[in-house]
Coordinates of C-alpha atoms and ligand atoms in Angstrom, one line a residue:
M1 CA 83.6 -19.0 96.5
D2 CA 86.0 -16.3 94.9
Y3 CA 85.4 -15.6 91.3
P4 CA 87.7 -14.8 88.7
T5 CA 88.5 -11.5 87.6
L6 CA 90.3 -12.4 84.2
L7 CA 89.4 -12.8 80.8
R8 CA 87.8 -16.1 79.9
I9 CA 89.4 -17.4 76.3
G10 CA 89.1 -20.9 75.5
G11 CA 90.1 -23.0 78.5
D12 CA 92.3 -20.3 79.8
W13 CA 91.5 -17.3 82.6
R14 CA 94.0 -15.0 81.4
G15 CA 95.1 -11.2 81.3
A16 CA 95.0 -8.8 78.6
D17 CA 98.0 -9.0 76.2
D18 CA 99.4 -6.0 77.0
G19 CA 98.5 -6.4 80.6
A20 CA 96.4 -3.5 80.8
T21 CA 93.6 -3.5 83.4
F22 CA 90.7 -1.1 84.3
T23 CA 88.6 -0.7 87.6
V24 CA 85.5 -1.8 88.8
G25 CA 84.0 0.3 91.1
E26 CA 81.1 -0.1 93.6
P27 CA 78.2 2.6 92.7
A28 CA 77.1 2.8 96.3
T29 CA 80.6 3.9 97.7
G30 CA 82.7 4.9 94.8
A31 CA 85.2 2.2 96.1
A32 CA 87.3 -0.2 93.8
I33 CA 86.1 -3.6 94.2
A34 CA 88.2 -5.5 91.3
E35 CA 91.0 -4.9 88.5
V36 CA 89.9 -6.5 85.3
P37 CA 92.1 -6.9 82.0
R38 CA 91.4 -4.5 79.5
A39 CA 90.8 -6.4 76.2
G40 CA 91.0 -5.0 72.9
A41 CA 90.6 -6.1 69.4
G42 CA 93.2 -9.0 69.8
E43 CA 91.8 -10.8 72.7
C44 CA 88.8 -10.4 71.1
R45 CA 89.9 -12.3 68.0
A46 CA 91.5 -15.0 70.0
A47 CA 88.2 -15.7 71.5
I48 CA 86.5 -15.7 68.1
I49 CA 89.1 -18.2 67.2
A50 CA 88.5 -20.4 70.4
A51 CA 84.9 -20.2 70.0
S52 CA 84.9 -21.4 66.0
A53 CA 87.2 -24.0 67.2
A54 CA 84.9 -25.2 70.1
Q55 CA 81.6 -24.9 68.1
P56 CA 81.4 -28.0 65.9
A57 CA 82.1 -30.4 68.6
W58 CA 79.2 -28.5 70.6
R59 CA 77.2 -28.4 67.8
D60 CA 77.6 -32.2 67.3
E61 CA 76.7 -32.9 71.0
T62 CA 73.1 -34.6 71.5
A63 CA 70.6 -32.0 72.5
Q64 CA 70.1 -33.9 75.6
G65 CA 73.8 -33.2 76.4
R66 CA 73.5 -29.6 75.8
G67 CA 70.1 -29.3 77.9
M68 CA 71.8 -31.2 80.6
V69 CA 74.6 -28.9 81.1
C70 CA 71.9 -26.1 80.8
H71 CA 70.5 -27.8 83.6
A72 CA 73.8 -28.0 85.5
I73 CA 74.5 -24.5 85.1
A74 CA 71.1 -23.8 86.6
E75 CA 71.8 -25.7 89.5
R76 CA 75.0 -24.4 90.1
L77 CA 73.8 -20.7 89.7
I78 CA 70.9 -21.6 92.4
A79 CA 73.4 -23.3 94.8
A80 CA 75.8 -20.2 94.8
R81 CA 72.7 -17.8 94.9
E82 CA 73.8 -15.7 97.7
A83 CA 77.3 -15.3 96.6
L84 CA 76.2 -14.2 93.1
A85 CA 73.6 -11.9 94.4
R86 CA 76.3 -10.3 96.8
L87 CA 78.6 -9.5 93.8
R88 CA 75.7 -8.4 91.7
A89 CA 74.5 -5.9 94.3
R90 CA 77.9 -4.8 95.2
E91 CA 78.8 -3.8 91.3
G92 CA 75.3 -2.9 90.2
G93 CA 74.0 -1.2 93.1
T94 CA 70.6 -3.0 93.2
P95 CA 69.7 -4.4 97.0
L96 CA 70.2 -8.0 97.9
A97 CA 66.7 -8.9 97.6
T98 CA 66.4 -7.6 93.9
A99 CA 69.6 -9.2 93.1
L100 CA 68.6 -12.7 94.4
V101 CA 65.6 -12.3 92.3
E102 CA 67.9 -11.8 89.3
V103 CA 69.8 -14.9 90.0
D104 CA 66.6 -17.0 90.2
Y105 CA 65.6 -15.2 86.8
A106 CA 68.8 -16.2 85.2
A107 CA 69.0 -20.0 86.2
G108 CA 65.4 -19.7 85.1
F109 CA 66.6 -19.2 81.3
F110 CA 69.0 -21.9 81.6
R111 CA 66.5 -24.5 82.9
F112 CA 64.1 -23.1 80.3
Y113 CA 66.3 -23.7 77.3
G114 CA 67.7 -26.9 78.8
D115 CA 64.1 -28.3 78.3
E116 CA 63.2 -26.4 75.2
I117 CA 66.3 -27.8 73.1
V118 CA 65.0 -31.2 73.7
H119 CA 61.6 -30.7 72.8
L120 CA 62.5 -28.9 69.2
T121 CA 61.2 -30.4 66.3
G122 CA 61.3 -29.9 62.8
R123 CA 58.7 -30.9 60.3
A124 CA 57.9 -33.1 57.3
I125 CA 56.5 -31.1 54.1
A126 CA 54.3 -33.6 51.8
H127 CA 55.8 -33.4 48.3
P128 CA 53.4 -34.2 45.4
D129 CA 56.4 -36.4 43.9
P130 CA 56.4 -39.5 45.9
R131 CA 59.9 -40.4 45.2
R132 CA 60.7 -37.1 47.0
S133 CA 60.7 -35.9 50.7
L134 CA 61.1 -32.5 52.0
R135 CA 62.0 -31.7 55.5
V136 CA 62.6 -28.5 57.6
D137 CA 65.4 -28.9 60.3
Y138 CA 67.4 -26.6 62.5
A139 CA 70.9 -26.0 62.8
P140 CA 72.8 -23.7 65.1
V141 CA 73.9 -19.9 63.3
G142 CA 77.4 -20.5 64.8
V143 CA 79.7 -18.4 66.7
V144 CA 77.7 -15.7 68.7
G145 CA 79.0 -12.2 69.7
A146 CA 77.0 -11.2 72.5
I147 CA 77.0 -7.9 74.1
T148 CA 75.2 -6.9 77.2
P149 CA 74.6 -3.6 79.6
W150 CA 75.2 -2.8 83.4
N151 CA 71.7 -2.9 84.5
L152 CA 71.2 -6.5 84.5
P153 CA 74.8 -7.8 84.7
L154 CA 74.0 -11.5 85.4
A155 CA 70.2 -11.8 83.4
A156 CA 70.9 -10.1 80.3
P157 CA 74.0 -12.4 79.6
A158 CA 72.2 -15.5 80.9
K159 CA 69.2 -14.8 78.7
K160 CA 71.4 -14.8 75.3
L161 CA 73.9 -17.3 76.7
A162 CA 71.2 -20.0 77.8
A163 CA 69.4 -20.0 74.2
A164 CA 72.8 -19.9 72.5
I165 CA 74.6 -22.8 74.3
A166 CA 71.1 -24.8 74.0
A167 CA 70.9 -24.4 70.4
G168 CA 74.8 -25.3 69.9
C169 CA 76.4 -22.0 69.3
A170 CA 79.6 -20.6 70.6
V171 CA 79.7 -17.3 72.3
V172 CA 82.0 -14.7 72.7
L173 CA 80.6 -12.4 75.4
K174 CA 81.4 -8.7 76.1
P175 CA 79.5 -7.3 79.2
S176 CA 79.5 -3.9 80.3
E177 CA 82.7 -2.8 81.6
L178 CA 80.7 -1.2 84.7
T179 CA 79.7 -4.6 85.7
P180 CA 82.0 -7.3 84.1
L181 CA 81.9 -9.6 87.7
S182 CA 78.8 -11.2 87.6
A183 CA 79.2 -12.3 84.0
L184 CA 82.7 -13.7 84.7
A185 CA 81.2 -15.5 87.7
L186 CA 78.6 -16.9 85.2
A187 CA 81.1 -18.3 83.0
R188 CA 82.9 -20.0 85.9
E189 CA 79.9 -21.4 87.3
A190 CA 79.3 -22.8 83.7
E191 CA 82.8 -24.3 83.3
L192 CA 82.3 -25.8 86.8
A193 CA 79.0 -27.3 85.5
G194 CA 80.9 -29.0 82.6
L195 CA 80.6 -26.7 79.5
P196 CA 83.5 -27.6 77.4
P197 CA 86.4 -24.9 76.9
G198 CA 86.1 -22.3 74.0
V199 CA 81.9 -22.5 73.9
L200 CA 81.6 -19.7 76.0
N201 CA 84.5 -16.7 76.1
V202 CA 84.3 -13.5 78.0
V203 CA 86.3 -10.4 77.0
C204 CA 85.7 -6.9 78.0
G205 CA 87.6 -3.7 77.9
D206 CA 87.6 -1.3 75.2
A207 CA 84.3 -1.5 73.9
A208 CA 84.6 -0.4 70.6
A209 CA 87.5 -2.3 69.6
I210 CA 85.8 -5.5 71.0
G211 CA 82.5 -4.5 68.9
G212 CA 84.4 -3.7 65.9
E213 CA 86.2 -7.1 65.9
L214 CA 83.1 -9.1 66.6
T215 CA 81.1 -7.0 63.9
A216 CA 84.2 -7.5 61.5
H217 CA 85.2 -11.3 62.0
P218 CA 83.6 -13.5 59.4
A219 CA 83.2 -16.6 61.7
V220 CA 80.8 -14.4 64.0
R221 CA 77.4 -15.2 62.4
L222 CA 75.0 -13.2 64.8
I223 CA 75.4 -10.2 67.2
A224 CA 73.2 -10.5 70.1
F225 CA 73.0 -6.9 72.0
T226 CA 71.1 -5.4 74.8
G227 CA 71.7 -1.8 75.2
S228 CA 70.8 1.7 73.6
T229 CA 69.4 2.4 70.4
R230 CA 72.6 4.4 69.5
I231 CA 74.8 1.7 69.9
G232 CA 72.4 -1.0 68.4
R233 CA 71.8 1.2 65.2
Q234 CA 75.7 1.5 64.9
L235 CA 76.5 -2.3 65.4
M236 CA 73.7 -3.5 62.7
A237 CA 75.0 -1.2 60.3
A238 CA 78.4 -2.7 61.0
C239 CA 76.8 -6.2 60.5
A240 CA 75.4 -5.2 57.2
P241 CA 78.7 -5.7 54.9
G242 CA 78.7 -9.5 56.3
L243 CA 75.2 -9.8 56.3
K244 CA 75.4 -11.3 59.9
H245 CA 72.3 -11.9 61.7
V246 CA 71.4 -9.1 64.7
A247 CA 69.2 -9.7 67.6
L248 CA 68.9 -6.1 69.4
E249 CA 67.1 -5.6 72.7
L250 CA 67.1 -1.6 72.7
G251 CA 65.8 1.3 74.8
G252 CA 62.3 2.2 75.7
S253 CA 59.7 4.5 76.7
A254 CA 56.8 2.8 78.2
P255 CA 53.9 4.3 78.8
F256 CA 51.9 3.7 82.4
L257 CA 48.0 4.0 81.4
V258 CA 45.8 4.5 84.3
F259 CA 42.0 4.8 83.5
A260 CA 39.1 6.1 85.9
D261 CA 37.9 2.5 86.2
A262 CA 41.0 0.8 87.3
D263 CA 41.9 -0.4 90.9
L264 CA 44.3 2.6 91.4
E265 CA 45.9 1.2 94.9
R266 CA 46.9 -1.8 92.8
A267 CA 48.2 0.3 89.9
A268 CA 50.2 2.5 92.5
D269 CA 51.6 -0.3 94.1
D270 CA 52.7 -1.6 90.6
L271 CA 53.9 1.4 89.5
A272 CA 56.0 2.2 92.7
T273 CA 57.6 -1.3 92.2
L274 CA 58.4 -0.6 88.8
K275 CA 59.9 2.8 89.4
T276 CA 62.0 1.7 92.5
T277 CA 63.2 -2.0 91.3
N278 CA 66.9 -1.3 90.2
A279 CA 66.4 2.4 90.8
G280 CA 64.3 2.5 87.8
Q281 CA 67.2 1.3 85.4
V282 CA 65.5 -1.3 83.8
C283 CA 64.4 -0.8 79.9
V284 CA 61.2 -2.4 80.4
T285 CA 60.0 -0.3 83.2
A286 CA 56.9 2.2 82.8
N287 CA 58.6 5.3 81.7
R288 CA 55.9 7.8 81.3
V289 CA 52.6 8.2 83.7
L290 CA 49.6 8.9 81.6
V291 CA 46.5 9.0 83.9
E292 CA 42.8 10.1 83.3
R293 CA 42.2 13.4 84.4
V294 CA 39.4 12.9 86.5
V295 CA 41.5 10.2 88.9
H296 CA 44.6 12.3 88.4
D297 CA 44.9 13.9 91.9
R298 CA 44.1 10.7 93.7
F299 CA 45.9 8.6 91.8
V300 CA 49.2 10.8 92.4
A301 CA 48.4 11.0 96.1
L302 CA 48.4 7.2 96.0
L303 CA 51.4 6.9 94.1
V304 CA 53.4 9.4 96.6
E305 CA 52.3 7.8 99.6
R306 CA 54.0 4.3 98.6
L307 CA 57.3 6.2 97.4
R308 CA 57.7 7.7 100.7
R309 CA 58.0 4.6 102.2
V310 CA 61.0 3.5 99.8
R311 CA 64.0 3.3 101.8
V312 CA 67.3 4.5 99.8
G313 CA 70.5 3.1 101.2
D314 CA 73.3 0.9 101.0
P315 CA 72.4 -2.3 98.6
L316 CA 74.0 -4.6 101.0
D317 CA 71.6 -3.5 103.8
A318 CA 68.5 -5.7 104.4
A319 CA 66.2 -2.6 105.2
T320 CA 67.1 -1.1 101.8
T321 CA 64.5 -1.3 99.3
M322 CA 66.3 1.0 96.7
G323 CA 70.2 1.3 95.9
P324 CA 72.0 4.1 94.1
L325 CA 71.8 5.1 90.4
I326 CA 75.0 3.1 88.4
S327 CA 77.3 6.1 88.4
G328 CA 77.7 9.8 89.2
E329 CA 77.1 10.3 85.7
A330 CA 73.8 8.7 85.4
A331 CA 72.6 10.7 88.5
E332 CA 73.4 13.8 86.9
R333 CA 71.7 12.8 83.6
V334 CA 68.3 12.0 85.7
A335 CA 68.9 15.3 87.6
G336 CA 69.1 17.2 84.5
L337 CA 65.6 15.9 83.0
V338 CA 64.3 16.4 86.4
D339 CA 65.6 20.2 86.6
G340 CA 64.5 20.5 83.1
A341 CA 60.9 19.6 83.5
L342 CA 60.5 21.8 86.7
A343 CA 62.1 24.6 84.5
Q344 CA 59.3 24.0 81.9
G345 CA 56.7 24.2 84.6
A346 CA 56.4 20.4 86.0
I347 CA 55.4 20.6 89.7
A348 CA 57.2 18.3 92.1
A349 CA 54.3 16.1 93.9
L350 CA 57.6 14.4 95.6
S351 CA 61.3 14.9 95.5
G352 CA 64.1 14.4 97.7
P353 CA 67.8 14.8 98.7
R354 CA 70.0 14.0 95.9
R355 CA 73.5 12.5 97.1
D356 CA 76.4 11.5 94.9
R357 CA 74.8 8.8 93.3
F358 CA 71.4 8.3 95.2
F359 CA 68.5 9.8 94.2
A360 CA 65.2 10.0 95.9
P361 CA 62.0 8.7 94.1
T362 CA 60.4 11.9 92.5
V363 CA 57.2 12.5 91.0
L364 CA 56.5 15.3 88.7
T365 CA 53.0 16.4 87.4
G366 CA 51.9 18.6 84.7
C367 CA 54.4 17.5 82.1
G368 CA 54.0 17.3 78.7
N369 CA 54.3 14.3 76.5
D370 CA 56.6 16.1 74.1
W371 CA 59.0 17.2 76.8
P372 CA 62.6 15.8 77.1
I373 CA 61.5 13.6 80.4
A374 CA 58.6 12.2 78.6
R375 CA 60.9 11.4 75.5
A376 CA 63.9 9.9 76.8
E377 CA 64.4 6.5 78.7
I378 CA 64.8 8.2 82.3
F379 CA 66.4 5.3 83.9
G380 CA 65.7 6.7 87.3
P381 CA 63.4 6.6 89.8
V382 CA 61.5 9.6 88.6
A383 CA 57.7 9.3 87.4
P384 CA 56.3 11.9 85.3
V385 CA 52.6 12.5 85.4
I386 CA 50.7 13.4 81.9
G387 CA 46.8 13.8 82.0
F388 CA 44.7 12.6 79.6
D389 CA 41.0 13.0 78.7
D390 CA 39.8 9.7 76.9
E391 CA 40.8 6.3 75.4
A392 CA 41.7 7.9 72.0
H393 CA 43.8 10.4 73.9
A394 CA 45.6 7.8 75.9
V395 CA 46.5 5.6 73.1
A396 CA 47.6 8.6 71.1
L397 CA 49.7 9.9 73.5
A398 CA 51.2 6.2 74.6
N399 CA 52.1 5.3 71.0
D400 CA 53.9 9.1 70.2
T401 CA 57.4 7.8 70.7
P402 CA 59.9 6.2 68.4
Y403 CA 60.1 3.2 71.1
G404 CA 58.1 0.6 71.3
L405 CA 59.1 -2.1 73.9
A406 CA 56.7 -2.2 76.7
A407 CA 53.0 -0.8 77.6
F408 CA 51.3 -1.2 80.8
A409 CA 47.5 -0.2 81.3
Y410 CA 44.9 -0.4 84.2
T411 CA 41.6 -0.6 83.8
R412 CA 38.7 -3.0 84.9
D413 CA 36.9 -2.7 81.7
P414 CA 37.3 -6.1 79.5
G415 CA 36.5 -4.4 76.1
R416 CA 38.9 -1.7 76.5
Q417 CA 41.7 -4.2 77.7
H418 CA 40.9 -5.8 74.4
R419 CA 41.3 -3.0 72.4
L420 CA 44.3 -1.8 74.5
A421 CA 46.1 -4.9 73.8
R422 CA 45.5 -4.1 69.7
A423 CA 46.1 -0.4 69.6
L424 CA 49.0 0.0 71.9
D425 CA 52.4 -0.2 69.7
A426 CA 54.7 -2.3 71.9
G427 CA 56.4 -5.8 71.9
V428 CA 55.4 -6.4 75.5
I429 CA 52.0 -5.5 76.7
G430 CA 50.9 -5.4 80.5
I431 CA 47.3 -5.2 81.6
N432 CA 46.9 -4.9 85.2
D433 CA 50.0 -6.7 85.0
P434 CA 53.6 -5.0 85.5
R435 CA 55.9 -7.8 84.7
P436 CA 54.5 -10.5 82.0
L437 CA 58.1 -12.0 81.6
I438 CA 59.0 -15.2 82.6
P439 CA 61.4 -17.0 80.9
S440 CA 59.4 -19.1 78.6
A441 CA 57.8 -16.1 77.1
P442 CA 59.0 -14.2 74.1
F443 CA 60.4 -10.4 75.1
G444 CA 61.3 -7.8 72.8
G445 CA 60.5 -4.7 71.1
V446 CA 59.0 -3.2 67.8
K447 CA 60.0 0.1 65.8
Q448 CA 63.1 1.6 67.6
S449 CA 63.4 -1.1 70.4
G450 CA 64.6 -3.8 68.7
I451 CA 64.6 -6.7 66.3
G452 CA 64.3 -10.3 67.5
R453 CA 63.2 -11.8 70.7
E454 CA 64.4 -13.4 73.9
G455 CA 62.8 -16.3 76.0
G456 CA 60.3 -18.4 74.9
S457 CA 60.6 -21.0 71.7
E458 CA 61.0 -17.5 69.5
G459 CA 64.3 -16.8 71.4
L460 CA 65.6 -20.1 70.7
L461 CA 65.0 -19.7 67.2
E462 CA 67.2 -16.4 67.1
Y463 CA 70.2 -18.9 67.6
L464 CA 68.9 -21.4 65.0
D465 CA 69.1 -21.3 61.1
T466 CA 66.2 -22.7 59.3
R467 CA 67.4 -25.7 56.5
L468 CA 65.1 -27.3 54.0
I469 CA 66.4 -30.7 53.2
G470 CA 65.0 -32.6 50.0
V471 CA 66.0 -36.1 49.3
R472 CA 65.2 -37.7 46.3
D473 CA 65.5 -41.6 45.6
Ligands
ADP1 P1 73.6 1.7 78.4 O1 73.0 3.0 78.4 O2 73.2 0.7 78.7 O3 75.2 2.3 78.7 P2 75.1 1.3 75.9 O4 74.8 0.7 74.3 O5 76.2 2.3 75.7 O6 73.9 1.1 76.6 O7 76.0 -0.2 76.1 C1 75.6 -1.3 76.3 C2 76.6 -2.4 75.8 O8 77.3 -2.0 74.3 C3 77.7 -2.3 76.8 O9 78.5 -3.3 77.0 C4 78.9 -1.3 76.1 O10 80.0 -1.3 76.5 C5 78.9 -1.9 74.7 N1 79.2 -1.0 73.8 C6 79.0 0.5 73.9 N2 79.5 1.1 72.7 C7 80.0 0.2 71.8 C8 80.6 -0.2 70.7 N3 81.0 1.1 70.0 N4 80.7 -1.4 70.3 C9 80.3 -2.3 71.0 N5 79.5 -2.3 72.0 C10 79.4 -1.1 72.5

């Protein structure tokens, strides 16, 4: 199916008020793939008005009715998975096989929240006065402004939409201008699945103007954002005057700890996968690699061996295991971090050619935990390796970051596994597990990695206000 490349506002697919457009390009080739209307504050306001008009009826729909629409969206996504994956692969540069996994993951959120909303229960609180009763109930927060990044163009919007729609909210979604096509396709599938007009609106274009309108407009009650800590902070400040709820999934600098007692082969397999999935452009991926010194050289050799097998190339070619970075700017930024580390004394255990946006897997040893390459969110297939002496040293290095999204640790020692689960300062901790993320599990960060959770029953509560209802006879 050909998906629309227009704004979705109320029941209409339409252009920008002034007819302006912007070009969406393909990271693999640099070629233009679509012209999309460039919305600003005016179109965003129209979308907020459409969402406000649609939300009361959607709120009053039964939970079963909302749940059924969520399931219908999931079914449509699965039925269209090849076409959606192709679109996602083209606009984001991720290989088809990974894009297919993202479609399934996105559908999983609609399935999970389609069930979860039916099972949501309030509770009764016993009152000492027999003529009075108290109960706790939930009501949707209202209109939600959702802002999503380019690295998960389908899954990032799906996580927010599934919970919001199930809860009875209406949404104005602003996807990244680099990858709006998957979000527009999702909106089309939702429309065809029976989601009433106005419950999901999509505007893209001038990010600052749209963000300004979403944060200033009194009808918007929650800003749900995934992106950089810098923009998350700005949005939170902009939400303060209106005391809007915020749910923020921000940056990370996940440590990947390898202890001498670990299954080194498995740790190397998992790290190679984390570093190359989506070319390392995932907020929850392993950023810094901390290795116990006694196994350092052996582990680096195992990692290099695996990364040498990575096939970098055209995301639409079935043989490709890693595509390009999202843009030339992104590739320059990663190259700058690598060159900076080499200038500081790092040694390249593995590096390769850099062509335009294509960046070969790179392993750097001898890095410092305070170097820019270890402090920054790399967002590329680069593994800076840092040695540690013992568990206390490893934990100190791991937690020495303003971020706290994820942490990974590989060890066979059960006592150490428990200690690390307590000591590592992160919202998601994977012990011998590179990806503990499924739709029924809460995902989110501590410290400067965010506020709130996506997935699980916790993720649904972000879109609900708790109400206390007292009745006296
Ligand atoms: P990334 O590093 O992933 O590009 P950003 O935080 O820059 O992270 O972008 C994430 C999302 O935030 C994108 O949809 C982007 O367009 C949007 N965005 C960028 N600047 C603003 C802003 N000032 N207000 C609202 N949204 C913004």
